[in-house]
Every structure is written in structure tokens, then in C-alpha cells.
PDB file of C-alpha atoms in Angstrom:
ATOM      1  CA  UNK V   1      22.832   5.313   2.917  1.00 40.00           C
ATOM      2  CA  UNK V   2      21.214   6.735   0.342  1.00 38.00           C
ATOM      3  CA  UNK V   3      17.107   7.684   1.548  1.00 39.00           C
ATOM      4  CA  UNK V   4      16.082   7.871  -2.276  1.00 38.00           C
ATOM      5  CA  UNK V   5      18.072   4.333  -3.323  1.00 38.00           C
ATOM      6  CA  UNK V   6      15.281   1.909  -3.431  1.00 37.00           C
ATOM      7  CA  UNK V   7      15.572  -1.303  -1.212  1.00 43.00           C
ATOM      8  CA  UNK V   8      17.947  -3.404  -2.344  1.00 41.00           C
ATOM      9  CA  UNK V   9      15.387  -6.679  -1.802  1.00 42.00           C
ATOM     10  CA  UNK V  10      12.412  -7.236  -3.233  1.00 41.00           C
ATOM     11  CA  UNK V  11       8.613  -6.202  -1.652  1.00 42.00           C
ATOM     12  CA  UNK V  12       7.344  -9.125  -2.568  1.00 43.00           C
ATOM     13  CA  UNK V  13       3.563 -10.138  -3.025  1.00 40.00           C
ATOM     14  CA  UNK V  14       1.334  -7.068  -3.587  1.00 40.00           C
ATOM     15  CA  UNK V  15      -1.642  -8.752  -1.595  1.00 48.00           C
ATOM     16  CA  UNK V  16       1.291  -8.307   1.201  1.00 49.00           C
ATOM     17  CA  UNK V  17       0.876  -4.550   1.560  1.00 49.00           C
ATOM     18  CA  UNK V  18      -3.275  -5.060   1.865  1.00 48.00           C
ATOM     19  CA  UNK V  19      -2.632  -7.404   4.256  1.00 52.00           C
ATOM     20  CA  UNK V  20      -0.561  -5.339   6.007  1.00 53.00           C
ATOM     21  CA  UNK V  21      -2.392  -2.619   6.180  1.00 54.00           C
ATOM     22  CA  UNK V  22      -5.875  -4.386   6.945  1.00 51.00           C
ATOM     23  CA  UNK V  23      -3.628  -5.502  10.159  1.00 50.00           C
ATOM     24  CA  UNK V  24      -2.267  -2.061  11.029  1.00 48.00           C
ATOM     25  CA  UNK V  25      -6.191  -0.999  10.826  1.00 44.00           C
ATOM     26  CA  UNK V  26      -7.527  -4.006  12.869  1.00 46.00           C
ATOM     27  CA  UNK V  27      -5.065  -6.095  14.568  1.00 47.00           C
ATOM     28  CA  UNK V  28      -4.644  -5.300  18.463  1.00 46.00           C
ATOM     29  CA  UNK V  29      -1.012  -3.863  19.041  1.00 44.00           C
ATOM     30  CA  UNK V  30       1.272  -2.805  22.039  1.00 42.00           C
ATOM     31  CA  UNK V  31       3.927  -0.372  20.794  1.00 41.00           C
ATOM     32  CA  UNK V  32       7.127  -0.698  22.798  1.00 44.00           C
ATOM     33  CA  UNK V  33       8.914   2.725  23.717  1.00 42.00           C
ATOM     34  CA  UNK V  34      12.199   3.587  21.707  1.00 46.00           C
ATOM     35  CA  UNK V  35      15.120   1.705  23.000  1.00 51.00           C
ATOM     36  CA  UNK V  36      13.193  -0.737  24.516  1.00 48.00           C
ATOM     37  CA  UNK V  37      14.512  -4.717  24.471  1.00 50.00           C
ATOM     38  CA  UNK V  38      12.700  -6.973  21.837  1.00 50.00           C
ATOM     39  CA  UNK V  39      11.473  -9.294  25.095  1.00 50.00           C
ATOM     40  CA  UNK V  40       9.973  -6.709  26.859  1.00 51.00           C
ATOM     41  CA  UNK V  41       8.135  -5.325  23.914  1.00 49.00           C
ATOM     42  CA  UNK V  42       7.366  -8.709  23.062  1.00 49.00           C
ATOM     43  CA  UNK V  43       5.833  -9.152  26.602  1.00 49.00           C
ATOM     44  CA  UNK V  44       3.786  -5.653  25.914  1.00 49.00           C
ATOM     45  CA  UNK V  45       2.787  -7.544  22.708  1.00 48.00           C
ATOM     46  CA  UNK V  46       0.805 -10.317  23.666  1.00 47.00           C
ATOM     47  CA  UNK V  47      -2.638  -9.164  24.018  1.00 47.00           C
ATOM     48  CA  UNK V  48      -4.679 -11.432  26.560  1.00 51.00           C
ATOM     49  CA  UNK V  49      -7.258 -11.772  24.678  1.00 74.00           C
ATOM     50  CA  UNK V  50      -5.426 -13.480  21.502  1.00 80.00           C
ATOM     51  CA  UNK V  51      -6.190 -17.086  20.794  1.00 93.00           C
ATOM     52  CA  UNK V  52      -3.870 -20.041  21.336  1.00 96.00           C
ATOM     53  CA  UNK V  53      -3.216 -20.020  17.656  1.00 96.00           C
ATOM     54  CA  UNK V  54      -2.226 -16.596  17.940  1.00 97.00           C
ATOM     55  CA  UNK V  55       0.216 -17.435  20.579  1.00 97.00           C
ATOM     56  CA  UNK V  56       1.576 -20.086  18.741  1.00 97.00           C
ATOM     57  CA  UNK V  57       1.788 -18.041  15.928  1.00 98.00           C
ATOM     58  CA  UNK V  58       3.689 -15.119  17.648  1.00 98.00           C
ATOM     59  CA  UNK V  59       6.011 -17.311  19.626  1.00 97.00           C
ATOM     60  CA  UNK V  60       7.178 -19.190  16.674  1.00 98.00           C
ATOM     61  CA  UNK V  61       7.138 -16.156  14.634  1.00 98.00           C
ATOM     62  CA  UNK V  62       9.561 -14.893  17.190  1.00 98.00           C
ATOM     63  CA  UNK V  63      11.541 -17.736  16.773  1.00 98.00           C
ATOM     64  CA  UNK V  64      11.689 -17.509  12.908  1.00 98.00           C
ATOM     65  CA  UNK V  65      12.671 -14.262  12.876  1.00 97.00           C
ATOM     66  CA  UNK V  66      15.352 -14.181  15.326  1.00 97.00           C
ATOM     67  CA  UNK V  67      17.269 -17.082  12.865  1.00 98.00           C
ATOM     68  CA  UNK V  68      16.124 -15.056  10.020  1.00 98.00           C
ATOM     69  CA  UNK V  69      17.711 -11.978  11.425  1.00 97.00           C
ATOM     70  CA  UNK V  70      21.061 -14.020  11.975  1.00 97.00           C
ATOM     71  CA  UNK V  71      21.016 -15.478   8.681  1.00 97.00           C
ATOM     72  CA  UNK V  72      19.985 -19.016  10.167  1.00 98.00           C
ATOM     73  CA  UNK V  73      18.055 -19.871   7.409  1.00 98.00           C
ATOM     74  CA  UNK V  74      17.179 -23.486   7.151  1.00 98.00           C
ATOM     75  CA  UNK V  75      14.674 -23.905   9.894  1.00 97.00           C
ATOM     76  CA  UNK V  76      12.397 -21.135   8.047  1.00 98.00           C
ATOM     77  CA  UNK V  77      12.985 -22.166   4.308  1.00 98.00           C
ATOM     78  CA  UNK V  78      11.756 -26.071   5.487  1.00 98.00           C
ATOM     79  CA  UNK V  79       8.637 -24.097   7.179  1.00 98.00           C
ATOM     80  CA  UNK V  80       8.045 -22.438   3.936  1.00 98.00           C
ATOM     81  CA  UNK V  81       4.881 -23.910   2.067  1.00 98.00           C
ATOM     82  CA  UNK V  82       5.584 -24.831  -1.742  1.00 98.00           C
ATOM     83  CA  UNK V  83       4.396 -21.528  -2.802  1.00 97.00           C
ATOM     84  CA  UNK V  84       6.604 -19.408  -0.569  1.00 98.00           C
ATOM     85  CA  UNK V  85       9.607 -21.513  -1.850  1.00 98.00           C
ATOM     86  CA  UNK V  86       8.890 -20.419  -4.971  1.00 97.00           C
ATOM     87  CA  UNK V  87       8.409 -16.891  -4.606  1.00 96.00           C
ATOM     88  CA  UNK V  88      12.278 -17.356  -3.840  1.00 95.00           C
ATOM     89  CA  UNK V  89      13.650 -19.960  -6.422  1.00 96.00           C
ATOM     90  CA  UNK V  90      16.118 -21.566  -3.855  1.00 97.00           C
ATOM     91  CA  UNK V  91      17.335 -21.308  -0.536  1.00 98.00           C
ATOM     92  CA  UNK V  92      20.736 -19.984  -1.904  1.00 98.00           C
ATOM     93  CA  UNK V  93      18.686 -17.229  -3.302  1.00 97.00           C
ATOM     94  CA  UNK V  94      16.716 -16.660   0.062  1.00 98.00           C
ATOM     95  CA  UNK V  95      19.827 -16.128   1.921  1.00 98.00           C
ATOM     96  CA  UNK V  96      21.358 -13.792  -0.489  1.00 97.00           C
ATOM     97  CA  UNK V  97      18.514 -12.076  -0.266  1.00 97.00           C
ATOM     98  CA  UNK V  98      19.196 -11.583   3.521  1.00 97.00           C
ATOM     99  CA  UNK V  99      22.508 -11.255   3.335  1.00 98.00           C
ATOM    100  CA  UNK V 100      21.680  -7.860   0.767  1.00 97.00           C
ATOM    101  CA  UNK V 101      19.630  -7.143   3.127  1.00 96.00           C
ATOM    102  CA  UNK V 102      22.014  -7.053   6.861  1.00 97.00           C
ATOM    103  CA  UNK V 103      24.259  -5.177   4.489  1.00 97.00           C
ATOM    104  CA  UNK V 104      22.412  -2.386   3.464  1.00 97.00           C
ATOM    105  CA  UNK V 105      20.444  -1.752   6.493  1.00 97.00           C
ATOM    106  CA  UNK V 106      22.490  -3.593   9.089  1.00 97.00           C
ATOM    107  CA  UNK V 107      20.985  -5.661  12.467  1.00 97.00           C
ATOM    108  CA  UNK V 108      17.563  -4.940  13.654  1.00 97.00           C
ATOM    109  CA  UNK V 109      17.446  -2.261  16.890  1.00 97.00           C
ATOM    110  CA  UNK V 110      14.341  -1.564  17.890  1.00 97.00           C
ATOM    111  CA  UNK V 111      10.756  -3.377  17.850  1.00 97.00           C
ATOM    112  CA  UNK V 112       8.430  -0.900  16.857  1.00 97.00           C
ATOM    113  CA  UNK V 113       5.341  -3.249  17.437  1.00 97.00           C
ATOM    114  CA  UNK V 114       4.555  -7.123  17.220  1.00 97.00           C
ATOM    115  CA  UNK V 115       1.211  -7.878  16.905  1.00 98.00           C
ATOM    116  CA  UNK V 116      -0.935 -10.950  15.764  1.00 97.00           C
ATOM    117  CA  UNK V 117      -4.458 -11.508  13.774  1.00 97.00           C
ATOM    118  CA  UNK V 118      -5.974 -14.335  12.331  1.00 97.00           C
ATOM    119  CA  UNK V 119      -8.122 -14.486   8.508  1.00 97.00           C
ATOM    120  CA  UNK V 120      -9.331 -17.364   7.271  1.00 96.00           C
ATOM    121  CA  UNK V 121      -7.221 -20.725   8.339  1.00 96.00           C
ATOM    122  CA  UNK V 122      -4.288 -18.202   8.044  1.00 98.00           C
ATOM    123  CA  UNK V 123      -2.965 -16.820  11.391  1.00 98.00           C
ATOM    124  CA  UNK V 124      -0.461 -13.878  11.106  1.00 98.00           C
ATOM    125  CA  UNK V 125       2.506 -12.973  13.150  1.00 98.00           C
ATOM    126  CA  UNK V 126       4.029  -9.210  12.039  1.00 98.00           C
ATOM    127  CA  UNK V 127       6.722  -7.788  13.241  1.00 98.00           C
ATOM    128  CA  UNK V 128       8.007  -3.859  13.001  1.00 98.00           C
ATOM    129  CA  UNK V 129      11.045  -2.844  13.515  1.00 98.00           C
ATOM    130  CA  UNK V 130      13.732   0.117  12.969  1.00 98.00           C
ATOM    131  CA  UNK V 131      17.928  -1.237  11.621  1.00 98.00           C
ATOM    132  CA  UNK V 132      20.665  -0.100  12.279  1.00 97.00           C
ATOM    133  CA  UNK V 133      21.661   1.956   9.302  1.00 97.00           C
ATOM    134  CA  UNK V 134      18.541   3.175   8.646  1.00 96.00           C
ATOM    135  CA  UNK V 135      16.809   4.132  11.749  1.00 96.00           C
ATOM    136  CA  UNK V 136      14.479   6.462  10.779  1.00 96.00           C
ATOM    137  CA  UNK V 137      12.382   3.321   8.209  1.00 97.00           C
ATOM    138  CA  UNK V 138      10.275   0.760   9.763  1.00 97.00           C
ATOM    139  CA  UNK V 139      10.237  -2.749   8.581  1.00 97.00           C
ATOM    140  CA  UNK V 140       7.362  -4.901   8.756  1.00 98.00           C
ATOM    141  CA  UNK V 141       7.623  -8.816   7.790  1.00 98.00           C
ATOM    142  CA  UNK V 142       4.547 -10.722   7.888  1.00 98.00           C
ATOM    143  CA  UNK V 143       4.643 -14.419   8.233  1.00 98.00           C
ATOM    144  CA  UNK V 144       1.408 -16.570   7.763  1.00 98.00           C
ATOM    145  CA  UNK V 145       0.494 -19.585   9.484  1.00 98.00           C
ATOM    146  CA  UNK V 146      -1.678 -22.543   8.235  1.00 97.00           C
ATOM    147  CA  UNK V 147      -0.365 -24.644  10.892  1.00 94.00           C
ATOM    148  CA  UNK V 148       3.099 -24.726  11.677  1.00 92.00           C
ATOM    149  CA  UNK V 149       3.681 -24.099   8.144  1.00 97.00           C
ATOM    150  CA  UNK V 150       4.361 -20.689   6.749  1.00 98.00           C
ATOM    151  CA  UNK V 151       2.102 -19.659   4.074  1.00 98.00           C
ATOM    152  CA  UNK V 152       3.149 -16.099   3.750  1.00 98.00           C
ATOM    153  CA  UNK V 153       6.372 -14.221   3.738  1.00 98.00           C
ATOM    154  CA  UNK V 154       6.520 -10.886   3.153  1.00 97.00           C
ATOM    155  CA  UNK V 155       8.600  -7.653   4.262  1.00 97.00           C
ATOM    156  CA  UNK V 156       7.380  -4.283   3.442  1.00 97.00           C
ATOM    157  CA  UNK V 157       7.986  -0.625   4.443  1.00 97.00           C
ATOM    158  CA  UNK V 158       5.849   0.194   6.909  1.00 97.00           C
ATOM    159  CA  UNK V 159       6.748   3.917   7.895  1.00 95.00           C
ATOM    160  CA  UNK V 160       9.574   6.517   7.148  1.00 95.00           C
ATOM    161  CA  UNK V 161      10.199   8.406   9.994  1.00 92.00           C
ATOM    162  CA  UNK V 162      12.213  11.072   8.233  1.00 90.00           C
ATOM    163  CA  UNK V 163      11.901  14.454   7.429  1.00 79.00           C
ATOM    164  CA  UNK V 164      12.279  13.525   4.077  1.00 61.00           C
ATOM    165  CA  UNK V 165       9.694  15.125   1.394  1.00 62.00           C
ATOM    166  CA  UNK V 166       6.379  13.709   0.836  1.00 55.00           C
ATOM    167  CA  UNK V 167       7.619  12.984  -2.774  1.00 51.00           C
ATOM    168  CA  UNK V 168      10.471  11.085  -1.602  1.00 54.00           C
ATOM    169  CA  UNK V 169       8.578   8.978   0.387  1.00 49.00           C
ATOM    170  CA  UNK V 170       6.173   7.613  -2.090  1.00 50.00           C
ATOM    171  CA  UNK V 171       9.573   6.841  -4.364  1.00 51.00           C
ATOM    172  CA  UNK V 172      11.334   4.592  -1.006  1.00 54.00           C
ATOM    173  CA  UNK V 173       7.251   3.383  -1.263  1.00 49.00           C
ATOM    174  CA  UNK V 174       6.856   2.507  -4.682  1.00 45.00           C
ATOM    175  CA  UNK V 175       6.808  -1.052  -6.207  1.00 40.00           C
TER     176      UNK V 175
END
């Protein structure tokens, strides 16, 4: 892999990366040691103090994922509000988009952190993780809930664990 190649997909929806990073700064989050299973980081996740919409949100977030992550993709595109659909054009488009994406970076390996926070009638699920081929980059999607429907989909880089440059970093980082 190539560290200075930029992602193959799309970081969609600027607001995505403030949103992110308000939850980085704010949201509650259990950090599960390298190597460590998805459930049992999962189980470090859940903070008892997080609402029932919260728990609903990280449990079918969880769910969401896992099907995104194996390219099981009509459960999430009928969750998808209008808007989100459109952000993608079609569903053919959404799973070539994450079938770019398995390719260049390969299966998920390790959950970095899971956390969950709640703005407005939105309720967020976000999920951090390290692939396969490219270890040393974490991954966070977001997915929004106004109900069961999901209002927000994004994926961004979250951290570069390299050694690369500082200068290199900003390129991987830049829109």
C-alpha cells in the first residue's frame, strides 16, 4: 500500500469530521487493548450511564456495521434516510464503494473504540477501527440515528499511527 495514495473512497460530508471530532472531545469511550475481540471491546464500550437510545443506537450500529463490513448491504441502504441515499446515487454505487474499499485496506482487525452520544433528535453510534492492510490508520464511521433510521453516514480518518512525516499526514488527511 501506498501511505501517500489517498483513500480510494470518498470522506464524505464535511460536517462529518466536526462531528467527529466534537465526539472524540465529548463522547464517553472505553478503548479496547490491541488484539482484543470486537465483543469484548464492545462490552468495554457500553458506558452504564448511556441512555436506552444510546443502546439502541450502538447495538444496531453494531449490527449495521458487521453487514457493512461483509458487503451485506441491503439491510443498511433501506435504513438509509432519503438524504443519505443520495449522498450515494444508488445502492450499486454504495457497494462498489465498499467493495474499493475491502480491497484496498482489506477486513477490519481491531476495534480501536466504540462509543455513543446523542445531539439533537440525532443519536450517534461511531466506531474505530484498524484493517488489515493498513494497520497503522484508524477508521472511524459514524452512523446517525433519528429513530431506527440512519440519518448520517460517514467514514473518516481518524488517526495515523505511523511514523510517517507530519506533512504526509495532513496529505492521507486532506479533503
Amino acid at each position: 500500500m501506498n501511505p501517500a495514495r489517498r483513500p480510494a473512497f470518498p470522506v464524505r460530508l464535511a460536517p462529518l469530521a466536526l462531528l467527529l471530532g466534537a465526539a472524540l472531545l465529548t463522547a464517553p469511550a472505553a478503548r479496547a487493548a490491541p488484539g482484543t475481540s470486537a465483543s469484548a471491546a464492545a462490552k468495554a464500550a457500553a458506558p452504564a450511564r448511556a441512555s436506552a437510545a444510546e443502546q439502541a443506537a450502538m447495538t444496531r450500529g453494531r449490527t449495521l456495521l458487521r453487514d457493512f463490513y461483509a458487503v451485506r448491504l441491503d439491510g443498511l441502504w433501506g435504513a438509509f434516510s432519503p438524504g443519505v441515499r443520495s449522498q450515494w446515487g444508488t445502492l450499486e454505487s454504495f457497494r462498489s464503494f465498499r467493495r474499493d474499499g475491502l480491497a484496498q485496506y482489506g477486513p477490519e482487525r481491531q476495534v480501536v473504540q466504540e462509543r455513543t452520544f446523542t445531539r439533537g433528535p440525532e443519536v450517534f453510534y461511531v466506531r474505530s477501527a484498524a484493517f488489515e492492510k493498513a494497520p497503522e490508520l484508524v477508521w472511524a464511521v459514524v452512523l446517525g440515528f433519528t429513530g431506527t433510521q440512519v440519518t448520517t453516514f460517514g467514514i473518516a480518518l481518524e488517526e495515523d499511527r505511523s511514523d510517517a512525516p507530519v506533512a504526509l499526514r495532513r496529505t492521507l488527511n486532506a479533503p
